[in-house]
CSV table of N, CA, C and O in Angstrom, one decimal:
chain,number,residue,atom,x,y,z
A,567,MET,N,-14.6,21.0,21.6
A,567,MET,CA,-14.7,21.2,20.2
A,567,MET,C,-15.7,22.4,19.6
A,567,MET,O,-14.9,23.2,18.6
A,568,LEU,N,-16.7,22.3,20.3
A,568,LEU,CA,-17.7,23.5,19.8
A,568,LEU,C,-17.4,24.6,20.2
A,568,LEU,O,-17.4,25.5,19.8
A,569,ARG,N,-16.8,24.7,21.3
A,569,ARG,CA,-16.1,25.9,22.0
A,569,ARG,C,-15.0,26.5,21.3
A,569,ARG,O,-15.0,27.6,21.0
A,570,THR,N,-14.3,25.7,20.6
A,570,THR,CA,-13.1,26.1,19.7
A,570,THR,C,-13.6,26.7,18.4
A,570,THR,O,-13.3,27.7,18.2
A,571,ARG,N,-14.5,25.9,17.9
A,571,ARG,CA,-15.1,26.5,16.5
A,571,ARG,C,-15.7,27.8,16.8
A,571,ARG,O,-15.4,28.9,16.1
A,572,THR,N,-16.6,28.0,18.0
A,572,THR,CA,-17.0,29.2,18.2
A,572,THR,C,-16.0,30.2,18.4
A,572,THR,O,-16.3,31.3,17.8
A,573,ALA,N,-15.5,29.7,19.2
A,573,ALA,CA,-14.6,30.9,19.6
A,573,ALA,C,-13.6,31.6,18.3
A,573,ALA,O,-13.4,32.6,18.3
A,574,LEU,N,-13.2,30.2,17.6
A,574,LEU,CA,-12.4,30.8,16.2
A,574,LEU,C,-13.5,31.7,15.2
A,574,LEU,O,-13.1,32.6,14.7
A,575,ALA,N,-14.6,31.5,15.1
A,575,ALA,CA,-15.8,32.2,14.4
A,575,ALA,C,-15.8,33.4,15.0
A,575,ALA,O,-16.1,34.7,14.1
A,576,LEU,N,-15.5,33.8,16.5
A,576,LEU,CA,-15.6,35.2,16.9
A,576,LEU,C,-14.3,36.1,16.7
A,576,LEU,O,-14.1,37.2,16.5
A,577,VAL,N,-13.4,35.4,16.9
A,577,VAL,CA,-11.9,35.5,16.8
A,577,VAL,C,-11.3,36.2,15.4
A,577,VAL,O,-10.9,37.2,15.0
A,578,THR,N,-11.6,35.2,14.6
A,578,THR,CA,-11.0,35.1,13.3
A,578,THR,C,-11.1,36.5,12.9
A,578,THR,O,-10.4,37.3,11.9
A,579,PRO,N,-12.5,36.8,12.5
A,579,PRO,CA,-12.9,38.3,11.8
A,579,PRO,C,-12.2,39.2,12.0
A,579,PRO,O,-11.7,40.2,11.4
A,580,ALA,N,-12.2,39.6,13.6
A,580,ALA,CA,-11.1,40.4,14.2
A,580,ALA,C,-9.7,40.8,13.8
A,580,ALA,O,-9.4,41.6,13.4
A,581,VAL,N,-9.1,39.4,13.9
A,581,VAL,CA,-7.7,39.5,13.4
A,581,VAL,C,-7.6,39.3,12.1
A,581,VAL,O,-6.4,40.4,12.0
A,582,VAL,N,-8.5,39.3,11.1
A,582,VAL,CA,-8.3,39.6,9.8
A,582,VAL,C,-8.5,40.8,9.2
A,582,VAL,O,-7.4,41.6,8.9
A,583,VAL,N,-9.0,41.7,10.3
A,583,VAL,CA,-9.3,42.9,9.9
A,583,VAL,C,-8.4,43.9,10.5
A,583,VAL,O,-7.8,44.7,9.7
A,584,ILE,N,-8.1,43.7,11.6
A,584,ILE,CA,-7.2,44.5,12.3
A,584,ILE,C,-5.6,44.2,11.7
A,584,ILE,O,-4.6,45.3,11.6
A,585,GLY,N,-5.4,43.1,11.0
A,585,GLY,CA,-4.2,42.6,10.3
A,585,GLY,C,-4.2,43.5,8.9
A,585,GLY,O,-2.9,43.8,8.6
A,586,TYR,N,-5.4,43.4,8.8
A,586,TYR,CA,-5.5,44.6,7.4
A,586,TYR,C,-5.1,45.8,7.3
A,586,TYR,O,-4.5,46.6,6.6
A,587,VAL,N,-5.8,46.6,8.5
A,587,VAL,CA,-5.6,47.5,8.9
A,587,VAL,C,-4.1,48.1,9.0
A,587,VAL,O,-3.8,49.0,9.0
A,588,TRP,N,-3.4,47.1,10.0
A,588,TRP,CA,-2.1,47.5,10.7
A,588,TRP,C,-1.0,47.5,9.3
A,588,TRP,O,-0.3,47.9,8.6
A,589,ALA,N,-1.8,46.4,8.3
A,589,ALA,CA,-0.6,46.3,6.8
A,589,ALA,C,-0.8,47.6,5.9
A,589,ALA,O,0.5,48.1,5.6
A,590,GLN,N,-2.2,48.3,6.2
A,590,GLN,CA,-2.2,49.5,5.5
A,590,GLN,C,-1.5,50.8,6.4
A,590,GLN,O,-0.7,51.7,5.7
A,591,VAL,N,-1.6,50.8,7.8
A,591,VAL,CA,-1.1,51.5,8.2
A,591,VAL,C,0.4,51.4,7.9
A,591,VAL,O,1.2,52.8,8.0
A,592,CYS,N,1.0,50.5,8.2
A,592,CYS,CA,2.9,50.4,8.0
A,592,CYS,C,2.9,50.5,6.5
A,592,CYS,O,4.4,49.9,6.3
A,593,SER,N,2.3,50.4,5.5
A,593,SER,CA,2.6,50.4,4.2
A,593,SER,C,3.6,51.4,3.9
A,593,SER,O,3.4,52.8,4.3
A,594,PRO,N,4.8,51.1,3.2
A,594,PRO,CA,5.8,52.0,2.9
A,594,PRO,C,5.3,52.9,1.7
A,594,PRO,O,5.6,54.1,1.4
A,595,VAL,N,4.3,52.7,1.2
A,595,VAL,CA,3.6,53.5,0.0
A,595,VAL,C,2.6,53.8,0.1
A,595,VAL,O,1.2,53.3,0.4
A,596,GLY,N,2.7,55.3,0.9
A,596,GLY,CA,1.3,56.2,1.2
A,596,GLY,C,0.6,55.5,2.4
A,596,GLY,O,-0.5,56.0,2.7
A,597,GLY,N,1.0,55.0,3.4
A,597,GLY,CA,1.1,54.7,4.6
A,597,GLY,C,0.6,55.6,5.4
A,597,GLY,O,1.6,56.8,5.4
A,598,PRO,N,-0.2,55.8,6.3
A,598,PRO,CA,-0.3,56.8,7.5
A,598,PRO,C,0.8,57.2,8.7
A,598,PRO,O,1.6,57.9,8.8
A,599,LEU,N,1.3,56.1,8.6
A,599,LEU,CA,2.8,55.8,9.4
A,599,LEU,C,4.1,56.6,8.9
A,599,LEU,O,4.4,57.5,9.7
A,600,GLY,N,3.9,56.5,8.0
A,600,GLY,CA,4.9,56.9,7.0
A,600,GLY,C,4.9,58.5,6.9
A,600,GLY,O,5.8,59.0,7.1
A,601,ALA,N,3.6,58.9,6.5
A,601,ALA,CA,3.3,59.9,6.3
A,601,ALA,C,3.4,61.0,7.5
A,601,ALA,O,4.0,62.1,7.5
A,602,VAL,N,3.1,60.2,8.9
A,602,VAL,CA,3.5,60.9,9.9
A,602,VAL,C,4.6,61.2,10.2
A,602,VAL,O,5.1,62.1,10.9
A,603,LEU,N,5.9,60.1,9.9
A,603,LEU,CA,6.9,60.2,10.1
A,603,LEU,C,7.7,61.4,9.3
A,603,LEU,O,8.5,62.4,9.6
A,604,GLY,N,7.3,61.3,8.1
A,604,GLY,CA,7.6,62.4,7.1
A,604,GLY,C,7.3,63.7,7.5
A,604,GLY,O,7.9,64.6,7.6
A,605,ALA,N,6.0,64.0,8.3
A,605,ALA,CA,5.4,65.3,8.6
A,605,ALA,C,6.6,65.9,9.7
A,605,ALA,O,6.6,66.7,9.8
A,606,LEU,N,6.7,64.7,10.9
A,606,LEU,CA,7.9,65.0,11.9
A,606,LEU,C,9.2,65.3,11.6
A,606,LEU,O,9.6,65.7,12.5
A,607,GLY,N,9.4,65.0,10.1
A,607,GLY,CA,10.8,65.4,10.0
A,607,GLY,C,11.5,64.0,10.4
A,607,GLY,O,12.8,64.2,10.5
A,608,LEU,N,10.9,62.9,10.5
A,608,LEU,CA,12.1,61.9,11.0
A,608,LEU,C,12.1,61.0,9.4
A,608,LEU,O,11.4,59.6,9.7
A,609,ASP,N,12.2,61.3,8.6
A,609,ASP,CA,12.4,60.4,7.2
A,609,ASP,C,13.5,59.4,7.4
A,609,ASP,O,13.0,58.4,6.5
A,610,GLU,N,14.3,59.3,8.3
A,610,GLU,CA,15.3,58.4,8.4
A,610,GLU,C,14.4,56.8,9.1
A,610,GLU,O,14.9,55.8,8.8
A,611,LEU,N,13.3,57.4,9.6
A,611,LEU,CA,12.8,56.4,10.2
A,611,LEU,C,11.8,56.0,9.5
A,611,LEU,O,11.4,54.5,9.5
A,612,ARG,N,11.4,56.1,8.2
A,612,ARG,CA,10.4,55.5,7.2
A,612,ARG,C,11.0,54.4,6.5
A,612,ARG,O,12.4,54.5,6.3
A,613,ARG,N,10.4,53.2,6.9
A,613,ARG,CA,11.0,51.8,6.4
A,613,ARG,C,9.9,51.0,6.0
A,613,ARG,O,8.4,51.4,5.9
A,614,VAL,N,9.8,50.0,5.5
A,614,VAL,CA,9.2,48.9,5.3
A,614,VAL,C,8.9,48.3,6.5
A,614,VAL,O,9.6,47.2,6.9
A,615,TRP,N,8.0,48.6,7.3
A,615,TRP,CA,7.8,47.9,9.0
A,615,TRP,C,7.7,46.3,9.3
A,615,TRP,O,8.3,46.0,10.1
A,616,LEU,N,6.8,46.0,8.0
A,616,LEU,CA,6.4,44.4,7.9
A,616,LEU,C,7.5,43.8,7.5
A,616,LEU,O,7.3,42.6,7.6
A,617,GLY,N,8.3,44.3,6.5
A,617,GLY,CA,9.0,43.5,5.7
A,617,GLY,C,10.8,43.5,6.0
A,617,GLY,O,11.3,42.9,5.6
A,618,ASP,N,10.9,44.4,6.8
A,618,ASP,CA,12.2,44.3,7.5
A,618,ASP,C,12.0,43.4,8.9
A,618,ASP,O,11.8,43.7,9.8
A,619,PRO,N,13.1,42.4,8.6
A,619,PRO,CA,13.4,41.7,9.9
A,619,PRO,C,13.5,42.1,11.3
A,619,PRO,O,13.3,41.6,12.4
A,620,ALA,N,14.2,43.6,11.1
A,620,ALA,CA,14.6,44.2,12.4
A,620,ALA,C,13.5,44.8,13.4
A,620,ALA,O,13.6,45.2,14.1
A,621,THR,N,12.5,45.2,12.6
A,621,THR,CA,11.3,46.0,13.0
A,621,THR,C,9.7,45.0,12.7
A,621,THR,O,8.8,45.5,13.3
A,622,ALA,N,9.9,44.0,12.0
A,622,ALA,CA,8.6,43.5,11.7
A,622,ALA,C,8.1,42.5,13.3
A,622,ALA,O,6.7,42.6,13.3
A,623,LEU,N,8.8,42.0,14.0
A,623,LEU,CA,8.3,41.6,15.7
A,623,LEU,C,7.6,42.6,16.3
A,623,LEU,O,6.5,42.7,17.1
A,624,PHE,N,8.4,43.7,16.0
A,624,PHE,CA,8.1,45.0,16.7
A,624,PHE,C,6.7,45.6,16.4
A,624,PHE,O,5.8,45.9,17.2
A,625,ALA,N,6.9,45.6,15.2
A,625,ALA,CA,5.1,45.9,14.5
A,625,ALA,C,4.1,45.2,14.9
A,625,ALA,O,3.0,45.7,15.1
A,626,ILE,N,4.6,44.1,14.9
A,626,ILE,CA,3.3,42.9,14.8
A,626,ILE,C,2.9,43.1,16.5
A,626,ILE,O,1.8,42.9,17.0
A,627,ALA,N,3.5,43.1,17.3
A,627,ALA,CA,3.5,43.7,19.0
A,627,ALA,C,3.0,44.5,19.1
A,627,ALA,O,1.7,44.6,19.8
A,628,VAL,N,3.4,45.7,18.7
A,628,VAL,CA,2.3,46.8,18.7
A,628,VAL,C,0.7,46.5,18.3
A,628,VAL,O,0.0,47.2,18.8
A,629,ALA,N,0.8,46.0,17.3
A,629,ALA,CA,-0.7,45.2,16.7
A,629,ALA,C,-1.3,44.9,17.7
A,629,ALA,O,-2.4,45.2,17.8
A,630,THR,N,-0.5,44.0,18.0
A,630,THR,CA,-1.2,43.0,19.2
A,630,THR,C,-1.7,43.7,20.2
A,630,THR,O,-2.6,43.4,21.1
A,631,VAL,N,-0.6,44.4,20.7
A,631,VAL,CA,-1.1,45.4,22.0
A,631,VAL,C,-2.8,46.4,21.6
A,631,VAL,O,-3.3,46.1,22.6
A,632,TRP,N,-2.6,46.7,21.0
A,632,TRP,CA,-3.5,47.7,20.1
A,632,TRP,C,-5.1,47.1,20.2
A,632,TRP,O,-5.8,47.4,20.7
A,633,MET,N,-4.7,45.5,19.7
A,633,MET,CA,-6.2,45.0,19.5
A,633,MET,C,-6.6,44.6,20.6
A,633,MET,O,-7.8,44.4,20.9
A,634,TYR,N,-5.9,44.2,21.8
A,634,TYR,CA,-6.4,43.8,22.9
A,634,TYR,C,-6.5,44.6,24.0
A,634,TYR,O,-7.1,44.3,25.1
A,635,LEU,N,-6.2,45.8,23.9
A,635,LEU,CA,-5.9,46.6,24.9
A,635,LEU,C,-7.5,47.5,25.4
A,635,LEU,O,-7.8,47.8,26.3
A,636,GLY,N,-8.3,47.6,24.1
A,636,GLY,CA,-9.5,48.1,24.4
A,636,GLY,C,-10.5,47.1,25.0
A,636,GLY,O,-11.0,47.3,26.2
A,637,HIS,N,-10.3,45.5,25.2
A,637,HIS,CA,-11.2,44.7,26.0
A,637,HIS,C,-10.3,44.6,27.3
A,637,HIS,O,-11.0,44.7,28.6
A,638,ALA,N,-9.0,44.7,27.6
A,638,ALA,CA,-8.6,44.9,28.8
A,638,ALA,C,-8.9,46.3,29.6
A,638,ALA,O,-9.0,46.1,30.7
A,639,THR,N,-9.3,47.4,28.7
A,639,THR,CA,-9.5,48.3,29.6
A,639,THR,C,-11.2,48.2,30.1
A,639,THR,O,-11.3,48.9,31.3
A,640,VAL,N,-11.8,47.8,29.3
A,640,VAL,CA,-13.3,47.9,29.4
A,640,VAL,C,-13.2,46.6,30.7
A,640,VAL,O,-13.9,47.0,31.7
A,641,ILE,N,-12.1,45.7,30.9
A,641,ILE,CA,-12.5,44.9,32.0
A,641,ILE,C,-12.3,45.5,33.3
A,641,ILE,O,-12.8,45.4,34.5
A,642,PHE,N,-10.9,46.2,33.3
A,642,PHE,CA,-10.6,46.6,34.0
A,642,PHE,C,-11.4,47.9,34.5
A,642,PHE,O,-11.8,48.2,36.4
A,643,LEU,N,-11.7,48.8,33.6
A,643,LEU,CA,-12.7,50.0,34.1
A,643,LEU,C,-14.1,49.4,35.1
A,643,LEU,O,-14.5,49.9,35.8
A,644,ALA,N,-14.4,48.2,34.5
A,644,ALA,CA,-15.6,47.4,35.0
A,644,ALA,C,-15.4,46.8,36.2
A,644,ALA,O,-16.1,47.3,37.3
A,645,GLY,N,-14.2,46.3,36.7
A,645,GLY,CA,-13.7,45.5,38.3
A,645,GLY,C,-13.6,46.9,39.3
A,645,GLY,O,-14.2,47.2,40.2
A,646,TYR,N,-12.7,48.1,38.6
A,646,TYR,CA,-13.1,49.5,39.3
A,646,TYR,C,-14.0,50.2,39.4
A,646,TYR,O,-14.3,50.5,40.6
A,647,LEU,N,-15.1,50.3,38.6
A,647,LEU,CA,-16.3,51.0,38.9
A,647,LEU,C,-17.3,50.3,39.7
A,647,LEU,O,-18.4,50.3,40.4
A,648,ALA,N,-16.8,48.7,40.0
A,648,ALA,CA,-17.4,48.0,40.9
A,648,ALA,C,-17.0,48.0,42.4
A,648,ALA,O,-17.4,47.7,43.1
A,649,VAL,N,-16.3,48.9,42.5
A,649,VAL,CA,-15.5,49.2,44.1
A,649,VAL,C,-16.5,49.9,44.6
A,649,VAL,O,-16.7,51.0,44.5
A,650,PRO,N,-17.0,49.7,45.7
A,650,PRO,CA,-18.2,50.7,46.5
A,650,PRO,C,-17.7,52.2,46.6
A,650,PRO,O,-16.5,52.3,47.0
A,651,THR,N,-18.3,53.2,46.5
A,651,THR,CA,-17.9,54.9,46.7
A,651,THR,C,-17.6,54.8,48.0
A,651,THR,O,-17.0,55.5,48.7
A,652,ALA,N,-18.1,54.1,48.6
A,652,ALA,CA,-17.9,54.3,50.4
A,652,ALA,C,-16.3,54.1,50.5
A,652,ALA,O,-16.3,54.8,51.7
A,653,VAL,N,-16.1,52.9,50.1
A,653,VAL,CA,-14.3,52.5,50.4
A,653,VAL,C,-13.7,53.8,49.7
A,653,VAL,O,-12.5,54.1,50.6
A,654,PHE,N,-13.9,54.4,48.9
A,654,PHE,CA,-13.0,55.5,48.2
A,654,PHE,C,-13.5,56.9,48.9
A,654,PHE,O,-12.6,57.7,49.7
A,655,GLU,N,-14.5,56.9,49.7
A,655,GLU,CA,-14.7,58.2,50.8
A,655,GLU,C,-14.2,57.5,51.9
A,655,GLU,O,-13.7,58.6,52.7
A,656,ALA,N,-14.2,56.8,52.6
A,656,ALA,CA,-13.3,56.2,53.4
A,656,ALA,C,-11.6,56.4,53.8
A,656,ALA,O,-10.9,56.8,54.4
A,657,ALA,N,-11.0,56.1,52.3
A,657,ALA,CA,-10.0,56.2,52.3
A,657,ALA,C,-9.7,57.9,51.9
A,657,ALA,O,-8.4,58.3,52.1
A,658,GLU,N,-10.4,58.6,51.5
A,658,GLU,CA,-10.7,60.2,51.5
A,658,GLU,C,-10.3,60.7,52.6
A,658,GLU,O,-9.6,61.4,53.1
A,659,LEU,N,-11.3,60.3,53.9
A,659,LEU,CA,-11.4,60.9,55.1
A,659,LEU,C,-10.1,60.4,55.7
A,659,LEU,O,-9.7,61.1,56.3
A,660,ASP,N,-9.5,59.4,55.4
A,660,ASP,CA,-7.7,58.8,56.0
A,660,ASP,C,-6.9,59.7,55.4
A,660,ASP,O,-6.0,59.4,55.6
A,661,GLY,N,-7.1,60.6,54.3
A,661,GLY,CA,-5.9,61.3,53.7
A,661,GLY,C,-5.6,61.1,52.4
A,661,GLY,O,-4.7,61.3,51.9
A,662,ALA,N,-6.5,59.9,52.2
A,662,ALA,CA,-5.7,59.3,50.7
A,662,ALA,C,-5.9,60.3,49.2
A,662,ALA,O,-7.3,60.7,49.5
A,663,ARG,N,-5.4,60.7,48.7
A,663,ARG,CA,-5.5,61.2,47.8
A,663,ARG,C,-4.9,60.8,46.2
A,663,ARG,O,-4.2,60.2,46.3
A,664,GLY,N,-5.6,61.4,45.2
A,664,GLY,CA,-5.3,60.8,43.6
A,664,GLY,C,-4.8,59.6,43.2
A,664,GLY,O,-5.5,58.6,43.5
A,665,TRP,N,-3.7,59.7,42.7
A,665,TRP,CA,-2.9,58.5,42.5
A,665,TRP,C,-2.6,57.0,43.4
A,665,TRP,O,-3.1,56.2,43.2
A,666,TRP,N,-2.5,57.9,45.0
A,666,TRP,CA,-2.3,56.7,45.6
A,666,TRP,C,-3.6,56.1,46.0
A,666,TRP,O,-3.5,55.0,46.2
A,667,ARG,N,-4.7,56.8,45.9
A,667,ARG,CA,-6.0,56.4,46.3
A,667,ARG,C,-6.5,55.6,45.3
A,667,ARG,O,-6.9,54.1,45.4
A,668,PHE,N,-6.0,55.5,43.9
A,668,PHE,CA,-6.4,55.0,42.8
A,668,PHE,C,-5.6,53.7,42.8
A,668,PHE,O,-6.3,52.5,42.9
A,669,GLN,N,-4.4,53.9,43.0
A,669,GLN,CA,-3.3,52.7,43.0
A,669,GLN,C,-3.4,51.7,44.5
A,669,GLN,O,-3.9,50.5,44.2
A,670,HIS,N,-3.9,52.2,45.5
A,670,HIS,CA,-3.7,51.7,47.0
A,670,HIS,C,-5.5,50.9,47.2
A,670,HIS,O,-5.5,50.1,48.0
A,671,VAL,N,-6.4,51.8,46.7
A,671,VAL,CA,-7.8,51.4,47.3
A,671,VAL,C,-8.3,50.8,46.0
A,671,VAL,O,-9.1,49.7,45.9
A,672,GLY,N,-8.5,51.4,44.7
A,672,GLY,CA,-9.3,50.9,43.6
A,672,GLY,C,-8.6,49.8,43.2
A,672,GLY,O,-9.5,48.9,43.0
A,673,THR,N,-7.5,49.7,42.8
A,673,THR,CA,-7.0,48.5,42.4
A,673,THR,C,-6.6,47.2,43.1
A,673,THR,O,-6.9,46.2,42.9
A,674,GLN,N,-6.3,47.5,44.6
A,674,GLN,CA,-6.4,46.7,45.7
A,674,GLN,C,-7.4,45.6,46.1
A,674,GLN,O,-7.5,44.5,46.2
A,675,ARG,N,-8.4,46.7,46.0
A,675,ARG,CA,-9.8,46.2,46.3
A,675,ARG,C,-10.5,45.4,45.6
A,675,ARG,O,-11.2,44.4,45.8
A,676,ARG,N,-10.1,45.0,44.4
A,676,ARG,CA,-10.7,44.3,43.3
A,676,ARG,C,-9.8,42.7,43.3
A,676,ARG,O,-10.8,42.0,43.1
A,677,ARG,N,-8.9,42.8,44.0
A,677,ARG,CA,-8.1,41.4,44.3
A,677,ARG,C,-9.0,40.2,45.2
A,677,ARG,O,-10.3,40.7,46.1
């Protein structure tokens, strides 16, 4: 019970702030999303993103992915940087380059 209260105390302010920010971004009146779409000549895509049942779920999904992407990136990067450089050097001597080295050496080594 104490863990739940502590977790809620840590998460709730972030969720509220992110919800408010995305509500302003998706706002049909002066929201940056509508302004960008208008500037790109995509006026037909301007709508009430959070008020339209066809787009509300998509808008909330985008906000949720954005909210957790930074955390996941930090965890992935920490794991990737924990792989010893000797492993990458050995892979390079064996002929591994670029994307292959990243995918098959850097990410597989973390498992």
